[in-house]
Coordinates of C-alpha atoms in Angstrom, one line a residue:
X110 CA -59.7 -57.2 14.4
X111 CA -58.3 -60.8 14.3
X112 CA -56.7 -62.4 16.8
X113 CA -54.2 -63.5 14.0
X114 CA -53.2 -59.6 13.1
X115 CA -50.2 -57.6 15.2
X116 CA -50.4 -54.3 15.3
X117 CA -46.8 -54.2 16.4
X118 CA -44.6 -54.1 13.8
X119 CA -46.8 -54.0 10.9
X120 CA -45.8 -53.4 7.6
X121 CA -47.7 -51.6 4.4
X122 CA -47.5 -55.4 3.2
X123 CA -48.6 -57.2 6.0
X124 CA -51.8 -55.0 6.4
X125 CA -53.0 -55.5 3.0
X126 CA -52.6 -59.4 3.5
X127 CA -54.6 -58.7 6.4
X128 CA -57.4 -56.4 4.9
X129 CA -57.4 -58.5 1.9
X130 CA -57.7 -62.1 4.2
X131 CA -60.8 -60.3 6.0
X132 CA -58.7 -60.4 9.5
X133 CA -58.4 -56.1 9.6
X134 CA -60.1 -53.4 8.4
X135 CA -58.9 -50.1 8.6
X136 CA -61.3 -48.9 11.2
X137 CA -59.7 -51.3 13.2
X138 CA -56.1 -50.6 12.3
X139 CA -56.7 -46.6 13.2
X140 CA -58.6 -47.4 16.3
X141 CA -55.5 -49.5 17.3
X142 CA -53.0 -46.9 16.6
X143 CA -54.7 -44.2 18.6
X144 CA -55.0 -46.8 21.1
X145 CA -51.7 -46.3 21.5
X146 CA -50.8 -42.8 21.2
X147 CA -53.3 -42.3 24.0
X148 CA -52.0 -44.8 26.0
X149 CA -48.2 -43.6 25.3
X150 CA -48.2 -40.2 24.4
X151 CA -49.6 -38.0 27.0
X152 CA -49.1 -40.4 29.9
X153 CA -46.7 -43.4 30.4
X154 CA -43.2 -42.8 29.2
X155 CA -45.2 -39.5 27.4
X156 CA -43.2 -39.6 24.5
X157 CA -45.3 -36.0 23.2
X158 CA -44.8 -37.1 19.2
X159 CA -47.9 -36.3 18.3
X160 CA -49.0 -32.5 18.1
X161 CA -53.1 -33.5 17.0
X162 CA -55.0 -36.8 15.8
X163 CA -57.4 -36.3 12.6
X164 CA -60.7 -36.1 14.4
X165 CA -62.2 -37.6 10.8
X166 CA -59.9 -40.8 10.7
X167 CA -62.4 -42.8 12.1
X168 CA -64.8 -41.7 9.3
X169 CA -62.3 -41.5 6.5
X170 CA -61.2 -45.6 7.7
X171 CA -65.2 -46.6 7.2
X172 CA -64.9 -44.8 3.7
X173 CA -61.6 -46.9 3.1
X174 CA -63.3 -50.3 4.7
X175 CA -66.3 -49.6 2.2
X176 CA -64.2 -48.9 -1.0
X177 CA -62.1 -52.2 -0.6
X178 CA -65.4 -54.2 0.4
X179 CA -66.8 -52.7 -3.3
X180 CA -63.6 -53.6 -5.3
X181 CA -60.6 -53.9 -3.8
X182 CA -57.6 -51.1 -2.8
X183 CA -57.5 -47.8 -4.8
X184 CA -53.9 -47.8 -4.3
X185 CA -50.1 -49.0 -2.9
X186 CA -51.4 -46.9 0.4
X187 CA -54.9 -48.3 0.9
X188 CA -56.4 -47.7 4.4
X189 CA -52.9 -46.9 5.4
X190 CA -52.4 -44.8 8.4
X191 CA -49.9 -41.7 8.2
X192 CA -47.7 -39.4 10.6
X193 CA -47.1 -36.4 9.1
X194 CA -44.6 -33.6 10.2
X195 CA -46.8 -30.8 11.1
X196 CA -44.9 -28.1 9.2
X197 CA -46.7 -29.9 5.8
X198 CA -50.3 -28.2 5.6
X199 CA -53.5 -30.4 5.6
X200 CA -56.9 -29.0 4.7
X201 CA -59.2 -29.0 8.2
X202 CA -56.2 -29.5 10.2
X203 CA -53.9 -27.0 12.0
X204 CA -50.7 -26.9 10.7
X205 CA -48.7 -25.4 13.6
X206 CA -44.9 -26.2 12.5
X207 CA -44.8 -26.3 16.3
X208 CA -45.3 -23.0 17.2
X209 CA -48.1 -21.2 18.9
X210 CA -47.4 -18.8 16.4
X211 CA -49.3 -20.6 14.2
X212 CA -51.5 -22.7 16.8
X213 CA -54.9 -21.4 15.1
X214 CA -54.0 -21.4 11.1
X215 CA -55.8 -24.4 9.2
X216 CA -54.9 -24.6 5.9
X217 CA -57.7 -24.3 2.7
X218 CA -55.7 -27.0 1.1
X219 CA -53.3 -30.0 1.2
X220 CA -49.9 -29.6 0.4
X221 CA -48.9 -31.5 -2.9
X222 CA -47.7 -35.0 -0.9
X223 CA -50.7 -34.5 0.9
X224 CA -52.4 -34.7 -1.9
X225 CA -50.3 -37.7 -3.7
X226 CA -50.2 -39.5 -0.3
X227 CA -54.3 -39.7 -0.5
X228 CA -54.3 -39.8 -3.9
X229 CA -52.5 -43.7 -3.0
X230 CA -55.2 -44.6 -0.9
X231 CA -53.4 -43.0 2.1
X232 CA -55.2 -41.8 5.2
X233 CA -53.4 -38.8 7.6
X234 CA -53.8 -40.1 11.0
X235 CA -52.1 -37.2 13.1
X236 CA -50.0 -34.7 13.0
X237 CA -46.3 -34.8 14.6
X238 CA -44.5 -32.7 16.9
X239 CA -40.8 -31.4 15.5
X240 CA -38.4 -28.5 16.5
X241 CA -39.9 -25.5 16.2
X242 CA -40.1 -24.2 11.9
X243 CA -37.6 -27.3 11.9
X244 CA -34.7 -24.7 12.7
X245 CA -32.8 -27.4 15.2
X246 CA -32.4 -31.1 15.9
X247 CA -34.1 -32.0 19.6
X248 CA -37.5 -32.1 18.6
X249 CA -38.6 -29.2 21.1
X250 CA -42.0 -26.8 20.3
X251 CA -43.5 -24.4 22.0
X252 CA -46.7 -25.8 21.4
X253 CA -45.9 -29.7 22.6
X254 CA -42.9 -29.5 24.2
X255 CA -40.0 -31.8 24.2
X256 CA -40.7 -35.2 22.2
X257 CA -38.8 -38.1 23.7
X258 CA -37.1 -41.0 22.6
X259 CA -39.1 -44.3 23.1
X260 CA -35.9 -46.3 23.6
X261 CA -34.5 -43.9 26.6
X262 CA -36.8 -41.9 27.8
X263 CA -33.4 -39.8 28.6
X264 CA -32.8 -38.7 25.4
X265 CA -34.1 -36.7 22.3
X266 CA -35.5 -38.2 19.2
X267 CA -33.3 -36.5 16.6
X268 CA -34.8 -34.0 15.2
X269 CA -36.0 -32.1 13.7
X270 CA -38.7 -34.8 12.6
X271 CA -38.1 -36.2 16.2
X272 CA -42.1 -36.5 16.7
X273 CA -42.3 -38.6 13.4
X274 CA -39.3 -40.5 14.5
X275 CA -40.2 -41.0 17.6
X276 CA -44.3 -41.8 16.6
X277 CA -43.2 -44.6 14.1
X278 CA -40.7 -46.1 16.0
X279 CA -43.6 -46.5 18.8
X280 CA -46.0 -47.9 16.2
X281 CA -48.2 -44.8 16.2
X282 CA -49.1 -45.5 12.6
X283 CA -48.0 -47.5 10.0
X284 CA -45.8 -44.8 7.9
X285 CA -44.4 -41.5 8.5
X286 CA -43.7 -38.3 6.4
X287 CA -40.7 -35.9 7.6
X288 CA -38.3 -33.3 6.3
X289 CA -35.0 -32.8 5.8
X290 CA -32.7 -29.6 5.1
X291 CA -29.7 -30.2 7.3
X292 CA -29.9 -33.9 9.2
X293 CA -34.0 -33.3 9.6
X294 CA -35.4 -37.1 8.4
X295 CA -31.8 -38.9 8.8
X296 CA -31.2 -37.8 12.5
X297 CA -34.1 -39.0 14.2
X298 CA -34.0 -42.0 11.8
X299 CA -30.6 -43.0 13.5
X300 CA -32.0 -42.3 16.5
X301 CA -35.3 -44.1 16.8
X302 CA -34.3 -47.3 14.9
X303 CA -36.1 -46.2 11.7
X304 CA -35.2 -45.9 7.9
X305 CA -35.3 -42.3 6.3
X306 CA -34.8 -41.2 3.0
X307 CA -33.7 -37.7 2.1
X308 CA -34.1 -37.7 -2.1
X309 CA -32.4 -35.6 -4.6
X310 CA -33.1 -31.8 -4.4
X311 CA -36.3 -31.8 -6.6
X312 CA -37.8 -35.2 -6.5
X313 CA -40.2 -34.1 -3.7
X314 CA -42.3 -30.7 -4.5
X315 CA -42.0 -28.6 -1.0
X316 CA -45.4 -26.7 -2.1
X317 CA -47.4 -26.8 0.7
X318 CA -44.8 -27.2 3.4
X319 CA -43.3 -24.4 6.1
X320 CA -39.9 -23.8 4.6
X321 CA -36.5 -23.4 6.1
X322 CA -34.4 -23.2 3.2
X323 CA -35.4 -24.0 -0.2
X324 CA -32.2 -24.2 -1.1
X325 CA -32.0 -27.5 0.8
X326 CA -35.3 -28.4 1.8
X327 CA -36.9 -31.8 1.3
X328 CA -39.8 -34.1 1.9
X329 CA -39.3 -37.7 2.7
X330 CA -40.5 -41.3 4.1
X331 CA -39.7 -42.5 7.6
X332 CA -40.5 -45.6 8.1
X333 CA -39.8 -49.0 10.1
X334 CA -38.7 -51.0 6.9
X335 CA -36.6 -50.1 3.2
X336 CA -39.5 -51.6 1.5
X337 CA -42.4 -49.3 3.2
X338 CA -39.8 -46.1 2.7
X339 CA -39.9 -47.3 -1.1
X340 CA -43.6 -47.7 -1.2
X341 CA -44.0 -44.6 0.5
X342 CA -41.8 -42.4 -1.7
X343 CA -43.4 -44.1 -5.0
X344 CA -46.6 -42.0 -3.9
X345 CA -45.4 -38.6 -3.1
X346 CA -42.2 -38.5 -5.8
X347 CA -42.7 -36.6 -9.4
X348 CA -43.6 -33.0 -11.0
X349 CA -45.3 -30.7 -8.8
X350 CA -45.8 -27.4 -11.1
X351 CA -45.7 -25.2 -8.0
X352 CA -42.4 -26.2 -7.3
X353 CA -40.2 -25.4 -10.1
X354 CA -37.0 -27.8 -8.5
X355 CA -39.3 -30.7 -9.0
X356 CA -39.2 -30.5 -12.8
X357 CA -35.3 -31.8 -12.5
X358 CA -37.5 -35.4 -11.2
X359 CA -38.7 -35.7 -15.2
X360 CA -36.8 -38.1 -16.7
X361 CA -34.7 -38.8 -13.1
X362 CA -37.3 -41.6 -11.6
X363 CA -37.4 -45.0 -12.3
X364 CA -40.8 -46.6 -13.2
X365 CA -41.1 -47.9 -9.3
X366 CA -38.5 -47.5 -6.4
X367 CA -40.2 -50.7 -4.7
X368 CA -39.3 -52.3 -7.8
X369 CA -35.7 -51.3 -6.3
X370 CA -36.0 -53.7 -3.6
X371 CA -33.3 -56.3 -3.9
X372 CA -31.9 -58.8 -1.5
X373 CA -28.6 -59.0 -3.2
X374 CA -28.4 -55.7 -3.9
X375 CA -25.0 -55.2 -2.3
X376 CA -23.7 -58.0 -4.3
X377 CA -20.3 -56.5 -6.1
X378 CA -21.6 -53.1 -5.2
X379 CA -18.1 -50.7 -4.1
X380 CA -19.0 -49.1 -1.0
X381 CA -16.5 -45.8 0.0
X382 CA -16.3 -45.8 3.8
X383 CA -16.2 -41.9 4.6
X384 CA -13.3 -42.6 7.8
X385 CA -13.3 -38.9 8.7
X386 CA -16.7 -38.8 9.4
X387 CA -15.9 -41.1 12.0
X388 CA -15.2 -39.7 15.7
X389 CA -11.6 -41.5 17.9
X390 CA -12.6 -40.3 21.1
X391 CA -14.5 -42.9 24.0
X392 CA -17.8 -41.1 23.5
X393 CA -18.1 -42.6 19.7
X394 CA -16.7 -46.2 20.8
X395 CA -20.4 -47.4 20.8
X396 CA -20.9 -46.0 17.5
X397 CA -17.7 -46.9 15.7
X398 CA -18.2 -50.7 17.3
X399 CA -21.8 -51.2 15.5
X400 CA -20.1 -49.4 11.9
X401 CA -17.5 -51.9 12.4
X402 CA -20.2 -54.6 12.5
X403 CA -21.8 -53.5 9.7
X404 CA -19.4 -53.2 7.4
X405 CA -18.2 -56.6 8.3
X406 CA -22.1 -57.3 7.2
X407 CA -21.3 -56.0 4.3
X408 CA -18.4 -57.9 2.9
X409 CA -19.9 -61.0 3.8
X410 CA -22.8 -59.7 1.7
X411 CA -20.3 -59.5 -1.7
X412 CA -20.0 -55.8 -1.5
X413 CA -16.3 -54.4 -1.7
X414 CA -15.5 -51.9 0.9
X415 CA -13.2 -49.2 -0.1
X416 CA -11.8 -46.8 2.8
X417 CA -11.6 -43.3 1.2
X418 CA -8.9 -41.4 2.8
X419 CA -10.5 -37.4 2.6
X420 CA -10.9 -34.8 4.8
X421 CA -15.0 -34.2 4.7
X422 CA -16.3 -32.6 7.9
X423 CA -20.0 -32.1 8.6
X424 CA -19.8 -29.5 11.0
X425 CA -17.3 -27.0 8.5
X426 CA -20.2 -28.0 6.3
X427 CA -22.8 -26.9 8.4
X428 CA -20.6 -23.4 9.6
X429 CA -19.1 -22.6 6.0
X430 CA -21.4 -24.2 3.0
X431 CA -24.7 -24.7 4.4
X432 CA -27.0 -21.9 3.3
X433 CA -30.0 -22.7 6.0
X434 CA -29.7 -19.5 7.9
X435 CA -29.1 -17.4 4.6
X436 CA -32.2 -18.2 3.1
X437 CA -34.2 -18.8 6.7
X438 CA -35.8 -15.2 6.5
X439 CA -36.8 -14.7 2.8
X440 CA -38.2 -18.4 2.8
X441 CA -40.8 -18.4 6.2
X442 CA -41.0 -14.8 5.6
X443 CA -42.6 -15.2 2.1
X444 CA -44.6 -18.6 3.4
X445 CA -46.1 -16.6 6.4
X446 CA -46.6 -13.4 4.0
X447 CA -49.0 -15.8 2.0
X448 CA -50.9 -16.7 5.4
X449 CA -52.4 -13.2 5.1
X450 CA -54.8 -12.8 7.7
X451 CA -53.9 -16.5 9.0
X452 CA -51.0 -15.2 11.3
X453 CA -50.2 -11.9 12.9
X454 CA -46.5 -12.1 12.6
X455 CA -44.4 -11.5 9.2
X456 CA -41.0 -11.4 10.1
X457 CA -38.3 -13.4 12.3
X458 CA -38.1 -10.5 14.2
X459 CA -41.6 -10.3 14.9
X460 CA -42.0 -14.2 15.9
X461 CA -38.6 -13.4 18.0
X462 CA -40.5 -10.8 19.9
X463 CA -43.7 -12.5 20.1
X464 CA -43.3 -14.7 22.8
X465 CA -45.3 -17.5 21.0
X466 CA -42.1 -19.2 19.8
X467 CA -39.6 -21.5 22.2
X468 CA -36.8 -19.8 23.8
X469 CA -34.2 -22.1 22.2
X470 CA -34.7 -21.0 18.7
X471 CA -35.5 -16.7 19.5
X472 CA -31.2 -16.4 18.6
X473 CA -31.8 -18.1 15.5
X474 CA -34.5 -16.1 14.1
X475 CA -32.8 -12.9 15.3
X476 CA -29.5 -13.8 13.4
X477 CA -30.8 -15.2 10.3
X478 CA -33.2 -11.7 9.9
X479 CA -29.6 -10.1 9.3
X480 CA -28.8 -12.5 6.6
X481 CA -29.9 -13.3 3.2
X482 CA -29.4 -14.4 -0.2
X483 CA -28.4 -10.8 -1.1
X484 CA -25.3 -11.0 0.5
X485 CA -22.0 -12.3 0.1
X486 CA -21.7 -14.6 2.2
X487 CA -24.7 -15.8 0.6
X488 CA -23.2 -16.2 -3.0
X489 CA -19.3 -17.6 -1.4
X490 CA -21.7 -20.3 0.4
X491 CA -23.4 -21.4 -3.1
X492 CA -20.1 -21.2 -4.8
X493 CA -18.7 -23.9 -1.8
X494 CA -21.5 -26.0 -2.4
X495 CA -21.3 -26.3 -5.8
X496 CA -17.5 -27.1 -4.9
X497 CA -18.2 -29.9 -3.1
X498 CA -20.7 -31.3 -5.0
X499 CA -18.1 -31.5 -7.8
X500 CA -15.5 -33.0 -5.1
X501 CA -18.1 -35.7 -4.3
X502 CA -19.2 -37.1 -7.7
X503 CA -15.5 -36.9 -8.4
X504 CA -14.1 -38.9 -5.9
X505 CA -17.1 -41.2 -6.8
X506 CA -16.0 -41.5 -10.1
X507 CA -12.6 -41.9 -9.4
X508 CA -12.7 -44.8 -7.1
X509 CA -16.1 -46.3 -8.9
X510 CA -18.0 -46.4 -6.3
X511 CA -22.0 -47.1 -6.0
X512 CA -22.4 -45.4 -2.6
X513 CA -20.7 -43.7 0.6
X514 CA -21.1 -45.1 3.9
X515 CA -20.9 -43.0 7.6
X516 CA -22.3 -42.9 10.5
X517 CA -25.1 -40.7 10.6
X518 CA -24.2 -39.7 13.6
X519 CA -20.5 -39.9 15.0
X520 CA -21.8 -40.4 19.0
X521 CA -25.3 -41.5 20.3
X522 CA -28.2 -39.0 19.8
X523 CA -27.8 -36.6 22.4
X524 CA -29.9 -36.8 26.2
X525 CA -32.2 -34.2 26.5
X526 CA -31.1 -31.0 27.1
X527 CA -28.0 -30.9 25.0
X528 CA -27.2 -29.6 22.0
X529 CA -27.8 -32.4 18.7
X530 CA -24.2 -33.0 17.9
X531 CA -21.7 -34.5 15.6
X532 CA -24.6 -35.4 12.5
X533 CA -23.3 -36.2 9.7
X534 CA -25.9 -35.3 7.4
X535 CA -25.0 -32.4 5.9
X536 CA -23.4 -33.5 3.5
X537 CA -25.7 -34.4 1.4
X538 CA -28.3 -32.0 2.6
X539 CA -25.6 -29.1 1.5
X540 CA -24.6 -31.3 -1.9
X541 CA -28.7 -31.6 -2.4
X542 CA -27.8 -35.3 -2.6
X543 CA -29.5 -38.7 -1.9
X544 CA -29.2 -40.2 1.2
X545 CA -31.1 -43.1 3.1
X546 CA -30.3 -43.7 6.9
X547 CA -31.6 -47.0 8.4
X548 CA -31.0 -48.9 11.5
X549 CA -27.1 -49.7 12.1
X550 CA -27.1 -51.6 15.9
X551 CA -27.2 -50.2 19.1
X552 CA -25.2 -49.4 21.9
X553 CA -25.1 -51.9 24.9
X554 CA -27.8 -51.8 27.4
X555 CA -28.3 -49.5 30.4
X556 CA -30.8 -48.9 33.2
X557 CA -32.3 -46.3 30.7
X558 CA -32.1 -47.7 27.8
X559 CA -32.8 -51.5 27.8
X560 CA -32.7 -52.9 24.6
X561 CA -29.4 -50.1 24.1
X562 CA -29.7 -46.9 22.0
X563 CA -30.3 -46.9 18.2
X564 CA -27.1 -46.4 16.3
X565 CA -27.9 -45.5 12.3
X566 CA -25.8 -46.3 9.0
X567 CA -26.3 -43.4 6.3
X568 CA -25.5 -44.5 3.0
X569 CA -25.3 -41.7 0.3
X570 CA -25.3 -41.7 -3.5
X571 CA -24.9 -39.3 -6.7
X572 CA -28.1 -37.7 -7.9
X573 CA -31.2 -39.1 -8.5
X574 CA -29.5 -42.7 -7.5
X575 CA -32.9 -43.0 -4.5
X576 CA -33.2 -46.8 -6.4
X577 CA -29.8 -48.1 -6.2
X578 CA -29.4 -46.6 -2.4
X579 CA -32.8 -48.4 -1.9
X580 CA -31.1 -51.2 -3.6
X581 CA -27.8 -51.3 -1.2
X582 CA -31.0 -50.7 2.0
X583 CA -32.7 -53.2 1.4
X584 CA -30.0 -55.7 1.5
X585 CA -28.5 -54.5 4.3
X586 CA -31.9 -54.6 6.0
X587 CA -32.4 -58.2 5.0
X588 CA -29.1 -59.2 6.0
X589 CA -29.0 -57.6 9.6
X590 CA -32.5 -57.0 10.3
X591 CA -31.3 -54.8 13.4
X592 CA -34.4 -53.1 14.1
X593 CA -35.9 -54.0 17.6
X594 CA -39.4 -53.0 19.0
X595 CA -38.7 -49.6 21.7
X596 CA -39.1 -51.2 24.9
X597 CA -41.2 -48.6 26.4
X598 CA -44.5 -48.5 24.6
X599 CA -44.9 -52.1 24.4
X600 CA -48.3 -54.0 23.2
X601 CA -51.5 -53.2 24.7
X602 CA -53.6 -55.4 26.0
X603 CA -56.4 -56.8 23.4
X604 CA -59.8 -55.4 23.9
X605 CA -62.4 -58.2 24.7
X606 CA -65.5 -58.5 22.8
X607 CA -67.9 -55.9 24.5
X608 CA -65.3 -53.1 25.4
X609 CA -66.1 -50.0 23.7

């Protein structure tokens, strides 16, 4: 690898300009990265983000290094190293959605954005650590433990993709895959100083993935820039005919969402500020200072900022509209029945009693086996989200707007061993609408946290509006470029010429 080439930092972009100028190849590039996770993951500030690294990455880099010495890159995601969620199944790799439950299953096949991920030249570097079956937001598992946040070591990740979050924010790999069904990509977004998109309902096929509710579930990019979280959702959006929701994409998708990528792209854009999804008390000053900042940025940027005066709440959402528990035990109870002889356990009760799950999630299994879409609180929750899917689009209309703006979440993400409170992204997970999260500020220094705590701007649009969001992103990226390198996993020392 070249002297001239930094690992730290490096975009999709930058590495081709590297590979292409002969100063990287992606033998190099996937040596560097687990470099790093061996030197941060397990010991150090032991972030735990990663559940498994490929054991064929090495191999399937040469076959990458060879293909662009014969012609040049097979596609946008040549040689390009991946951390995926490990609830999404890859072929020869455990997929344990963080659960000893399912330590031992290895899946025949990939799951469809597996398969469209490699299918862009893609490589899947390792696996991430998440809250167990994705049922909460602190990133815990029984089978890796608690991930960590690599800008206070104090503090969770967000969650539940926290071991994605936490892995690209530590340059682990280049790009990141989570998912989302209440605040799942968004949160630890926000909280690792990432960018996360959650599409439309039905742009991203879920075949192939651990469900939670797929009513709400989704697949989506996190990533250190807009314009990687565009390149990224290029390759795995579109028709998947296992996953009926994604026939709605057809017709929905532009021809390229990094085509999207504009640096005036909040120019004479209306922007609704969503005030009620802002906290008043002293524990969201930190947050409510950086939103203040950015929408400042904003204005200055030609966009006009419109407060919207109405009554949203995230958690009634969560408690009242959000079907995630309804739908919990007919979803991973009809994904493990498929395992067959893959798994001994087939109900939520059974994993409950099993020992082989984490503690904090055996009360949430246990309730949600009483539940289920044959009930009526089942049907009065898919009535309410139909309601306020109509209320948002309206209120849209009314006041023109191109996009809502919130916090993503109303305090700083949460030290380890609390609850994940006061997320805002239920809203559009419960709506099924678009939303992209990307880094807002921070929160002033401390002892633990040097650099400050990552504080995330969600900005959220009607359906199937992923390219003007990554419009408004992008521009806000450009304009603020708030982002900062974690200050705990910092670069390693070069190798010299004869270290092995």
């Amino acid at each position: 690898m070249s002297d001239v080439f930094d690992i730290m930092e490096a975009t999709v972009a930058g590495i081709h300009g590297a590979m292409r100028r002969c100063e990287l190849t992606c033998a190099e590039l996937v040596e560097e990265y687990v470099r790093r996770i061996e030197a941060y993951d397990r010991t150090g500030p032991a972030l735990k983000s990663v559940i498994l690294v490929n054991p064929e990455a090495p191999r399937e880099a040469a076959g990458h290094d060879r293909t662009m010495a014969g012609g040049g890159p097979t596609g946008t995601l040549h040689g390009i190293p991946v951390l995926l969620k490990d609830n999404v199944e890859t072929a020869g790799m455990t997929t344990t959605s963080g659960s000893l439950s399912l330590r031992n299953y290895v899946p025949d096949s990939d799951a469809f954005i597996v398969k469209r991920l490699k299918a862009a030249g893609a490589l899947i570097l390792a696996k991430a650590n998440l809250h167990e079956f994705a049922i909460w937001g602190e990133s815990v598992s029984s089978v890796l433990g608690q991930s960590l946040n690599p800008y206070d070591l104090s503090r969770t990740p967000g969650g539940s993709s926290g071991g994605t979050g936490a892995g690209v924010a530590a340059n682990f790999a280049a790009v990141g895959i989570g998912t989302d069904t209440i605040n799942s990509i968004r949160s630890p977004s926000s909280a690792c100083s990432c960018v996360g998109i959650r599409p439309t309902l039905g742009l991203v096929s879920r075949s192939g993935i651990s469900p939670y509710s797929l009513d709400q579930d989704t697949a989506g990019p996190i990533c250190r820039t807009v314009a990687d979280a565009a390149i990224v959702l290029d390759a795995i959006a579109g028709f998947d005919p296992d996953d009926p929701a994604t026939a709605w994409s057809v017709g929905n998708m532009p021809a390229s969402y990094a085509s999207c990528l504009r640096t005036d792209g909040l120019e004479g854009k209306r922007i609704g500020v969503l005030r009620s999804l802002f906290g008043d008390g002293p524990e969201h000053e930190e947050v409510n200072l950086a939103m203040k900042c950015c929408l400042d940025e904003m204005k200055e940027a030609g966009a006009e900022v419109i407060d919207v005066d109405q009554p949203f709440d995230a958690n009634h959402v969560v408690s009242e509209v959000s079907v995630h528990l309804h739908t919990l035990r007919d979803d991973l109870e009809g994904y493990l029945d498929g395992l067959g002889a893959k798994t001994a356990y087939r109900t939520l009760e059974e994993l409950a009693d099993s020992g082989e799950v984490h503690p904090g999630i055996v009360d949430n299994l246990r309730r949600a086996a009483s539940l289920g879409r044959d009930g009526d609180e089942y049907r009065r929750r898919t009535i309410r989200r139909l309601v306020l899917r109509t209320r948002i689009v309206k209120l849209m209309a009314d006041l023109l707007l191109d996009a809502l703006v919130y916090p993503h979440q109303k305090r700083l993400v949460v030290p380890v061993g609390e609850p994940q409170t006061e997320r805002n992204g239920a809203l559009a997970s419960a709506a099924g609408f678009p939303a992209i999260t990307l880094p807002g500020g921070f929160s002033r220094p401390t002892g633990d946290a040097p650099v400050g705590v990552p504080i995330g701007i969600e900005f959220m649009g009607r359906p199937w509006s992923e390219g003007n969001l990554i419009s408004i992103a992008y521009a806000f990226e450009q304009r603020t470029l708030f982002r900062r390198t974690p200050p705990f996993v910092p670069p390693l020392p070069r190798r010299g010429p004869f270290e092995l």
